[in-house]
Amino acid sequence: LAQKAGFQTDEKALIRAAQEGDQDAFGQLVRAYDQSVLRLAMNLLRSPEDAQDVYQEAFLRVYRNLNSFRFDCSFHTWLYRIVTNLCLDHMRKRKVRKEESSQVEGTDGPVDRMDTLQESRAESDPQRTMFTGELRERIRKALGELTARERMVFELRHYEGLKLRNIGEILGTSEEAAKNCLFRATQKMRVALGDFV
Amino acid sequence: MNTCEKVREQLSMLLYGELSFDQEEAVDAHLEGCAECRLALDREHELHAAFDKAEVEPPASVLWESRQNLQRQIAAEQRPAHAFMGRSGWWDRFLDTAWLRPAGALALVTLGFLGARLAPDWGLGVTGMSLADPGLQRVRSVGPSPNGGIQIVLDETRQRVVSGGLDDQKIRVLLLSAAKDPSDPGLRYETVGILNDRAQAAEVRDALIYALEHDENAGVRLKAMDGLKPFVRQPEIRKALAGVLLSDGNPGMRTQAIDLLTQGVGETTGNTTANNLDRDIIGTLQELMNSENNAYVRQRGERVLQLVNASQETY
């Protein structure tokens, strides 16, 4: 707790310094969050290019609007609000464009382009690799069936580890609504994965 | 809905730690007495573990690229460029993250080794001109201009961005050159680390051998040795490692060289213990014993010589 409180104090000081034009402080703020921002965008959008777009746009917005940040919420919540809105926009636009394929042609046929980015998950057992690959594919498909908001809540809770109360704050909804969303999402995932797990 | 159904509906939230204290108490109490619900909880655990497998971690290169683009875009915003681009500014600290270093080094290359810095505005009020870092430009000549003023001819080093994969020839050439850059051991270290991934190419191996034999920085030499490990059976690599044994001033390097050159010696497979070592290496080790002052290195060398039934020194 003391560590967390210390970080929050430091962060406040960083934000204040950045608001006064201290570029070094701004850099530290970016560095504190940019990896998880990129990961969230990448997992949600399943496209490195789109994820990079969101990353750029989100931090540029932070840079441009930092002076209007009044500490009404945490910086993390404010940043994630920006990021999730940008991701939701991308996801909606993509729905309108009827979704470009996330698959690319590999040496052994089509593969999900995100698989080409999986660096550290190689398995030594080929059977296990195949199983993991199929499982991943099933999960991806199931994730694709979720609504944008269900998907967002699921990503934020499961992969980013945020609490539902915080997710509600980010998405401008109540904790209860976020909980219902997560409930529906996991329920759908369970059904979609069937007896695979 | 019976109790079991209600409890199973809550299992996922239980795992997420999103139940209230009372709800959690009730679920726990039920689970204690219900084997089927405990099985359902196990399945829920498996489901959550399966979800984990679909997570994508952005590769360091994508993060690096994103940071680079952000930096460029921010620099293009209204603020004075030098505030963002100073070498000792946030950007350098931004990149000073160990896990990002390999990607960082590549980008250092793409940025022209970061030698280029944006020009600080010195407020000279000269239209269309801002003086760049003096390190990057040189006054070639000074003389009168036709209109009665002064005419200065400047030589300038210009920044150029080159990007591409490790297999791009232009990138490869830059990396091979950066591996020998005499001014920056950090750059050499990172570049050698990147090149290690392509040590199957003869030109890369040559660069690594060069670094191993000539780099003044032990960290760079050690990194180069890492890259050469898979090729330790090749005569030119063995020769270079033998050279390290006899002439490298760093005991850690000498120890590593002994380990690499004597890989497999003393290992037992079934009933046989490997005790073969090429004569040249035995000779090198014996020569080393004549001059080695470091007790640990001596001990390693002696042990190997013992294993291959060779005498400890040359006479």
XYZ file of C-alpha atoms in Angstrom:
512
model
C 0.000 0.000 0.000
C 2.799 2.331 0.966
C 4.464 1.578 -2.353
C 1.250 2.287 -4.221
C 0.738 5.511 -2.337
C 4.334 6.459 -3.100
C 3.812 5.773 -6.783
C 0.647 7.849 -6.811
C 2.439 10.752 -5.178
C 5.275 10.445 -7.647
C 2.800 10.231 -10.479
C 1.005 13.346 -9.350
C 4.304 15.162 -9.233
C 5.144 13.850 -12.697
C 1.820 14.965 -14.110
C 2.205 18.408 -12.578
C 5.712 18.702 -13.960
C 4.532 17.559 -17.393
C 1.706 20.084 -17.252
C 4.309 22.760 -16.697
C 6.123 21.647 -19.824
C 8.672 19.232 -18.366
C 9.210 16.862 -21.288
C 11.209 14.469 -19.197
C 8.260 14.007 -16.862
C 5.971 13.447 -19.831
C 8.335 10.783 -21.138
C 8.236 9.000 -17.797
C 4.465 9.031 -17.807
C 4.385 7.535 -21.277
C 6.869 4.883 -20.325
C 4.889 3.927 -17.246
C 1.843 3.030 -19.296
C 2.664 2.603 -22.942
C 3.400 -1.085 -22.899
C 0.029 -1.972 -21.416
C -1.711 0.477 -23.736
C -0.135 -1.200 -26.742
C -0.935 -4.657 -25.405
C -4.569 -3.761 -24.806
C -4.936 -2.255 -28.264
C -3.219 -5.199 -29.867
C -5.364 -7.758 -28.091
C -8.533 -5.879 -28.864
C -7.834 -4.970 -32.460
C -5.683 -7.951 -33.413
C -3.730 -5.798 -35.792
C -0.319 -4.322 -34.971
C -0.933 -1.407 -37.334
C -4.263 -0.476 -35.767
C -2.777 -0.928 -32.318
C 0.052 1.419 -33.206
C -2.463 3.963 -34.510
C -4.325 3.821 -31.220
C -1.071 4.141 -29.285
C -0.052 7.237 -31.241
C -3.421 8.891 -31.093
C -3.918 8.167 -27.402
C -0.600 9.605 -26.275
C -0.894 12.559 -28.605
C -4.264 13.338 -27.066
C -2.744 13.032 -23.629
C 0.060 15.351 -24.676
C -2.306 17.914 -26.115
C -4.839 17.814 -23.307
C -2.691 17.238 -20.262
C -3.263 20.787 -19.111
C -6.975 20.125 -18.844
C -6.414 17.095 -16.601
C -7.702 18.131 -13.184
C -7.088 14.987 -11.104
C -10.828 14.238 -10.930
C -9.881 10.641 -11.588
C -6.575 8.815 -11.720
C -4.296 9.406 -14.676
C -4.573 5.713 -15.461
C -8.374 5.947 -15.688
C -8.155 9.052 -17.852
C -5.644 7.466 -20.191
C -7.584 4.220 -20.452
C -10.755 6.159 -21.166
C -9.003 7.656 -24.166
C -7.557 4.327 -25.249
C -10.768 2.349 -24.880
C -12.744 4.993 -26.781
C -10.239 4.885 -29.598
C -10.340 1.084 -29.656
C -14.129 1.045 -29.631
C -14.112 3.475 -32.557
C -11.759 1.200 -34.457
C -13.855 -1.855 -33.675
C -17.045 -0.140 -34.794
C -15.474 1.156 -37.973
C -14.227 -2.295 -38.693
C -17.713 -3.731 -38.247
C -18.927 -1.199 -40.794
C -16.141 -2.202 -43.170
C -17.345 -5.773 -42.665
C -14.073 -6.749 -41.003
C -10.911 -7.304 -42.943
C -9.419 -10.704 -42.372
C -6.991 -11.067 -39.521
C -5.397 -13.954 -41.359
C -2.303 -13.878 -43.477
C -0.863 -16.510 -45.725
C 1.816 -18.555 -43.961
C 4.033 -21.333 -45.305
C 1.509 -23.930 -44.125
C -1.601 -22.057 -45.185
C -3.448 -19.163 -43.573
C -2.431 -18.174 -40.052
C -3.697 -15.480 -37.756
C -1.409 -12.491 -38.170
C -1.134 -12.159 -34.415
C 0.387 -15.630 -34.308
C 3.265 -14.279 -36.297
C 3.938 -11.955 -33.377
C 3.896 -14.601 -30.682
C 7.528 -14.544 -29.754
C 7.863 -16.317 -26.504
C 5.204 -18.919 -26.545
C 6.835 -21.626 -28.584
C 6.177 -25.077 -27.226
C 8.645 -27.896 -27.637
C 5.994 -30.588 -28.078
C 4.466 -30.379 -31.587
C 1.186 -31.943 -30.470
C 0.935 -29.477 -27.647
C 1.754 -26.680 -30.082
C -1.063 -27.783 -32.352
C -3.489 -28.018 -29.448
C -2.490 -24.612 -28.159
C -2.828 -23.185 -31.658
C -6.321 -24.625 -32.077
C -7.322 -23.465 -28.625
C -6.057 -19.987 -29.327
C -7.986 -19.952 -32.571
C -11.176 -21.040 -30.822
C -10.737 -18.369 -28.182
C -10.122 -15.746 -30.838
C -13.227 -16.770 -32.671
C -15.220 -16.698 -29.465
C -13.827 -13.260 -28.628
C -14.859 -12.124 -32.090
C -18.444 -13.101 -31.311
C -18.631 -10.816 -28.274
C -20.062 -7.336 -28.548
C -17.516 -4.524 -28.513
C -18.326 -3.646 -24.913
C -18.285 -7.243 -23.717
C -14.976 -7.676 -25.417
C -13.621 -4.523 -23.847
C -14.699 -5.500 -20.342
C -13.310 -8.987 -20.776
C -9.950 -7.713 -22.015
C -9.667 -5.152 -19.257
C -10.589 -7.638 -16.548
C -8.885 -10.774 -17.737
C -5.785 -9.540 -19.502
C -5.222 -6.143 -17.935
C -6.321 -7.286 -14.482
C -8.366 -4.172 -13.739
C -11.087 -4.337 -11.144
C -14.672 -4.028 -12.338
C -15.125 -0.808 -10.417
C -12.239 0.727 -12.317
C -13.506 -0.687 -15.605
C -16.889 0.905 -14.943
C -15.170 4.222 -14.321
C -13.193 3.933 -17.537
C -16.163 2.980 -19.657
C -18.488 5.466 -18.006
C -20.780 2.859 -16.535
C -21.508 1.298 -13.160
C -19.568 -1.514 -11.561
C -22.691 -3.630 -11.715
C -23.126 -3.040 -15.452
C -19.480 -3.947 -16.027
C -20.015 -7.095 -13.979
C -23.019 -8.102 -16.057
C -21.023 -7.484 -19.177
C -18.191 -9.672 -17.935
C -20.657 -12.332 -16.902
C -22.184 -12.420 -20.383
C -18.757 -12.463 -21.964
C -17.457 -15.406 -19.941
C -20.729 -17.248 -20.433
C -20.482 -16.875 -24.209
C -16.835 -17.903 -24.157
C -17.641 -20.983 -22.099
C -20.315 -22.048 -24.549
C -18.145 -21.305 -27.578
C -15.228 -23.306 -26.248
C -17.575 -26.186 -25.412
C -15.690 -29.311 -24.467
C -12.420 -28.041 -25.893
C -11.253 -27.011 -22.445
C -32.533 -22.071 -9.859
C -31.066 -24.414 -7.235
C -28.067 -23.633 -5.046
C -25.592 -25.504 -7.259
C -26.676 -23.547 -10.338
C -26.419 -20.278 -8.459
C -22.954 -21.138 -7.186
C -21.717 -22.180 -10.637
C -22.873 -18.905 -12.065
C -20.644 -17.171 -9.571
C -17.517 -19.244 -10.073
C -16.036 -17.027 -12.742
C -16.521 -13.922 -10.598
C -15.036 -15.843 -7.680
C -11.871 -16.417 -9.692
C -11.792 -12.761 -10.697
C -12.150 -11.793 -7.033
C -15.262 -9.819 -7.873
C -17.677 -11.302 -5.349
C -18.670 -9.436 -2.232
C -17.404 -10.776 1.067
C -20.780 -12.382 1.836
C -21.132 -13.908 -1.618
C -17.666 -15.369 -1.405
C -18.368 -16.819 2.029
C -21.534 -18.472 0.750
C -19.827 -19.929 -2.324
C -16.914 -21.233 -0.257
C -19.265 -22.859 2.216
C -21.154 -24.557 -0.580
C -17.996 -25.740 -2.310
C -16.815 -27.431 0.856
C -19.765 -29.752 0.808
C -20.336 -30.175 -2.942
C -17.921 -32.291 -4.967
C -19.647 -31.528 -8.271
C -19.337 -27.806 -7.794
C -15.678 -28.257 -6.865
C -15.244 -30.030 -10.213
C -17.013 -27.141 -11.890
C -14.562 -24.803 -10.177
C -11.652 -26.838 -11.536
C -13.121 -26.520 -15.034
C -13.484 -22.792 -14.509
C -9.814 -22.625 -13.550
C -8.937 -24.462 -16.763
C -11.098 -22.113 -18.790
C -9.343 -19.093 -17.311
C -5.964 -20.676 -17.957
C -7.039 -21.271 -21.556
C -7.955 -17.611 -21.954
C -4.418 -16.736 -20.931
C -3.065 -18.592 -23.928
C -4.766 -16.222 -26.351
C -3.080 -13.141 -24.987
C -0.660 -11.374 -27.268
C 2.325 -9.559 -25.840
C 3.493 -6.794 -28.170
C 6.992 -7.544 -29.436
C 9.707 -5.147 -28.352
C 10.152 -4.025 -31.951
C 6.525 -2.887 -32.238
C 6.774 -1.006 -28.959
C 10.018 0.530 -30.082
C 8.535 1.627 -33.376
C 5.514 3.079 -31.621
C 7.717 5.069 -29.263
C 9.793 6.278 -32.138
C 6.738 7.438 -34.086
C 5.288 9.107 -31.023
C 8.502 10.926 -30.374
C 8.564 12.113 -33.977
C 4.986 13.283 -33.881
C 5.405 15.077 -30.602
C 8.570 16.734 -31.821
C 6.588 17.958 -34.792
C 4.053 19.600 -32.496
C 4.497 23.190 -31.557
C 7.105 22.770 -28.813
C 10.732 23.628 -29.438
C 12.394 20.595 -30.877
C 15.469 20.616 -28.687
C 13.380 20.193 -25.573
C 12.405 16.737 -26.761
C 15.411 15.604 -28.600
C 18.265 16.396 -26.287
C 20.435 13.334 -25.976
C 20.181 13.364 -22.219
C 16.484 14.053 -22.251
C 13.497 11.819 -21.617
C 13.869 10.013 -24.880
C 17.141 8.446 -23.931
C 15.854 7.395 -20.561
C 12.715 6.234 -22.342
C 14.811 3.800 -24.302
C 17.000 2.811 -21.423
C 15.145 -0.374 -20.675
C 17.158 -3.544 -20.708
C 14.613 -5.739 -22.454
C 14.174 -3.225 -25.186
C 17.837 -2.882 -25.917
C 18.146 -5.201 -28.907
C 15.291 -3.464 -30.690
C 16.726 -0.215 -29.445
C 20.047 -0.845 -31.014
C 18.430 -1.555 -34.346
C 16.592 1.696 -34.128
C 19.797 3.422 -33.133
C 21.149 2.217 -36.411
C 18.071 3.358 -38.248
C 18.486 6.746 -36.688
C 21.987 7.066 -37.925
C 23.374 6.022 -34.543
C 21.547 8.868 -32.925
C 24.440 11.009 -33.878
C 21.972 13.374 -35.329
C 20.176 15.667 -32.967
C 17.703 18.317 -33.820
C 19.102 21.743 -33.959
C 18.719 23.938 -30.926
C 17.432 27.334 -31.871
C 20.111 29.735 -30.795
C 17.990 32.710 -31.676
C 20.404 34.106 -34.222
C 17.492 35.391 -36.206
C 18.970 34.215 -39.457
C 16.156 33.494 -41.864
C 15.913 29.884 -42.902
C 18.774 28.828 -40.740
C 19.202 27.213 -37.390
C 22.580 26.076 -36.276
C 22.839 22.414 -35.581
C 24.886 20.786 -32.856
C 28.463 21.942 -33.429
C 29.532 18.297 -33.359
C 27.539 17.720 -36.504
C 28.692 20.661 -38.518
C 31.938 22.341 -39.269
C 32.760 25.705 -40.701
C 34.665 24.995 -43.885
C 35.431 28.545 -44.934
C 34.675 32.126 -44.039
C 34.834 35.086 -46.385
C 33.097 38.213 -47.597
C 29.765 37.760 -49.305
C 28.956 39.655 -52.522
C 26.530 41.946 -50.661
C 29.131 43.099 -48.173
C 28.282 40.685 -45.369
C 29.990 37.505 -44.335
C 29.672 34.221 -46.142
C 30.211 31.017 -44.201
C 30.424 27.613 -45.830
C 29.289 24.811 -43.514
C 29.839 21.078 -43.769
C 26.844 19.402 -42.204
C 26.111 15.846 -41.217
C 22.554 15.043 -42.144
C 20.258 12.615 -40.418
C 18.812 9.855 -42.530
C 16.403 7.163 -41.477
C 16.967 3.692 -42.788
C 14.732 0.916 -41.620
C 14.225 -2.701 -42.478
C 14.641 -6.244 -41.218
C 17.803 -7.962 -40.141
C 18.034 -9.695 -43.479
C 17.983 -6.483 -45.488
C 21.417 -6.009 -46.934
C 21.505 -2.278 -46.228
C 20.588 -2.865 -42.586
C 23.108 -5.680 -42.370
C 25.856 -3.450 -43.729
C 25.021 -0.719 -41.230
C 24.969 -3.179 -38.373
C 28.289 -4.671 -39.406
C 29.730 -1.201 -39.453
C 28.136 -0.258 -36.122
C 29.660 -3.374 -34.560
C 33.044 -1.751 -35.141
C 32.093 1.801 -34.222
C 35.027 2.866 -32.076
C 33.227 5.655 -30.261
C 30.388 3.879 -28.553
C 30.803 0.545 -26.711
C 27.099 0.547 -25.817
C 26.183 0.672 -29.468
C 28.668 -2.072 -30.298
C 27.281 -4.246 -27.510
C 23.714 -3.883 -28.672
C 24.599 -4.298 -32.315
C 26.586 -7.442 -31.652
C 23.588 -8.747 -29.692
C 21.393 -8.235 -32.738
C 23.918 -9.737 -35.101
C 24.093 -12.851 -32.928
C 20.705 -13.821 -34.336
C 22.206 -14.062 -37.795
C 25.509 -15.707 -36.943
C 24.804 -18.410 -39.507
C 25.905 -15.884 -42.147
C 29.663 -15.973 -42.723
C 30.004 -12.175 -42.868
C 28.260 -11.862 -39.513
C 30.479 -14.543 -37.989
C 33.510 -12.667 -39.273
C 32.265 -9.507 -37.561
C 31.689 -11.422 -34.341
C 35.166 -12.946 -34.516
C 36.568 -9.477 -35.093
C 34.712 -8.190 -32.038
C 35.836 -11.183 -30.006
C 39.460 -10.622 -30.888
C 39.696 -6.848 -31.045
C 36.960 -5.096 -29.104
C 38.384 -3.254 -26.145
C 35.204 -3.740 -24.151
C 34.877 -7.114 -22.383
C 31.071 -6.948 -22.468
C 31.124 -6.670 -26.252
C 33.652 -9.494 -26.531
C 31.536 -11.707 -24.305
C 28.440 -10.919 -26.338
C 30.260 -11.829 -29.514
C 31.336 -15.089 -27.923
C 27.689 -15.836 -27.134
C 26.807 -15.485 -30.786
C 29.589 -17.810 -31.831
C 28.658 -20.578 -29.388
C 26.596 -22.607 -31.861
C 29.530 -22.680 -34.271
C 32.191 -23.709 -31.810
C 33.119 -26.753 -33.909
C 34.262 -24.594 -36.807
C 38.059 -24.281 -37.036
C 38.121 -20.490 -37.354
C 35.965 -20.124 -34.259
C 38.164 -22.532 -32.292
C 41.193 -20.593 -33.405
C 39.665 -17.333 -32.235
C 38.711 -18.869 -28.899
C 42.215 -20.257 -28.470
C 43.440 -16.718 -29.048
C 41.100 -15.506 -26.302
C 42.557 -18.101 -23.947
C 46.064 -16.862 -24.458
C 45.630 -13.173 -24.888
C 42.353 -11.890 -23.461
C 43.034 -9.915 -20.293
C 39.658 -10.723 -18.772
C 39.570 -13.926 -16.668
C 35.823 -14.283 -17.262
C 36.459 -14.387 -21.000
C 39.193 -16.961 -20.584
C 36.938 -19.138 -18.433
C 34.152 -18.966 -21.009
C 36.601 -19.816 -23.755
C 37.763 -22.912 -21.861
C 34.164 -24.013 -21.394
C 33.327 -23.585 -25.044
C 36.449 -25.225 -26.367
C 36.098 -28.200 -24.070
C 32.356 -28.700 -24.390
C 31.409 -32.306 -23.730
C 34.739 -33.267 -22.222
C 34.213 -35.226 -19.026
C 30.550 -35.881 -19.796
C 29.423 -39.454 -19.301
C 27.172 -41.188 -21.796
C 26.262 -44.713 -20.720
C 29.510 -46.231 -19.523
C 31.859 -43.993 -21.461
C 33.245 -40.674 -20.427
C 34.326 -38.329 -23.188
C 38.009 -37.520 -22.885
C 38.921 -36.471 -26.392
C 40.113 -33.019 -27.181
C 41.948 -31.823 -30.246
C 45.677 -31.618 -29.809
C 45.837 -27.935 -30.636
C 43.484 -27.081 -27.809
C 45.394 -29.287 -25.392
C 48.547 -27.439 -26.431
C 46.840 -24.088 -25.938
C 45.621 -25.083 -22.494
C 49.095 -26.253 -21.514
C 50.505 -22.990 -22.745
C 47.899 -21.160 -20.725
C 48.950 -23.033 -17.599
C 52.433 -21.630 -18.033
C 51.247 -18.089 -17.668
C 47.832 -18.088 -16.042
C 47.701 -16.120 -12.801
C 44.036 -16.376 -12.061
C 43.399 -19.271 -9.677
C 39.926 -20.021 -10.970
C 40.954 -20.116 -14.605
C 43.938 -22.279 -13.691
C 41.688 -24.670 -11.846
C 39.362 -24.974 -14.847
C 42.248 -25.544 -17.218
C 43.882 -28.093 -14.943
C 40.687 -30.019 -14.578
C 40.233 -30.303 -18.332
C 43.825 -31.390 -18.836
C 43.362 -33.973 -16.121
C 40.245 -35.304 -17.798
C 42.016 -35.778 -21.101
C 45.052 -37.285 -19.372
C 47.405 -34.563 -20.527
C 50.238 -33.060 -18.553
C 49.595 -29.731 -16.893
C 52.262 -27.652 -18.549
C 54.550 -27.539 -21.518
C 58.232 -27.844 -20.883
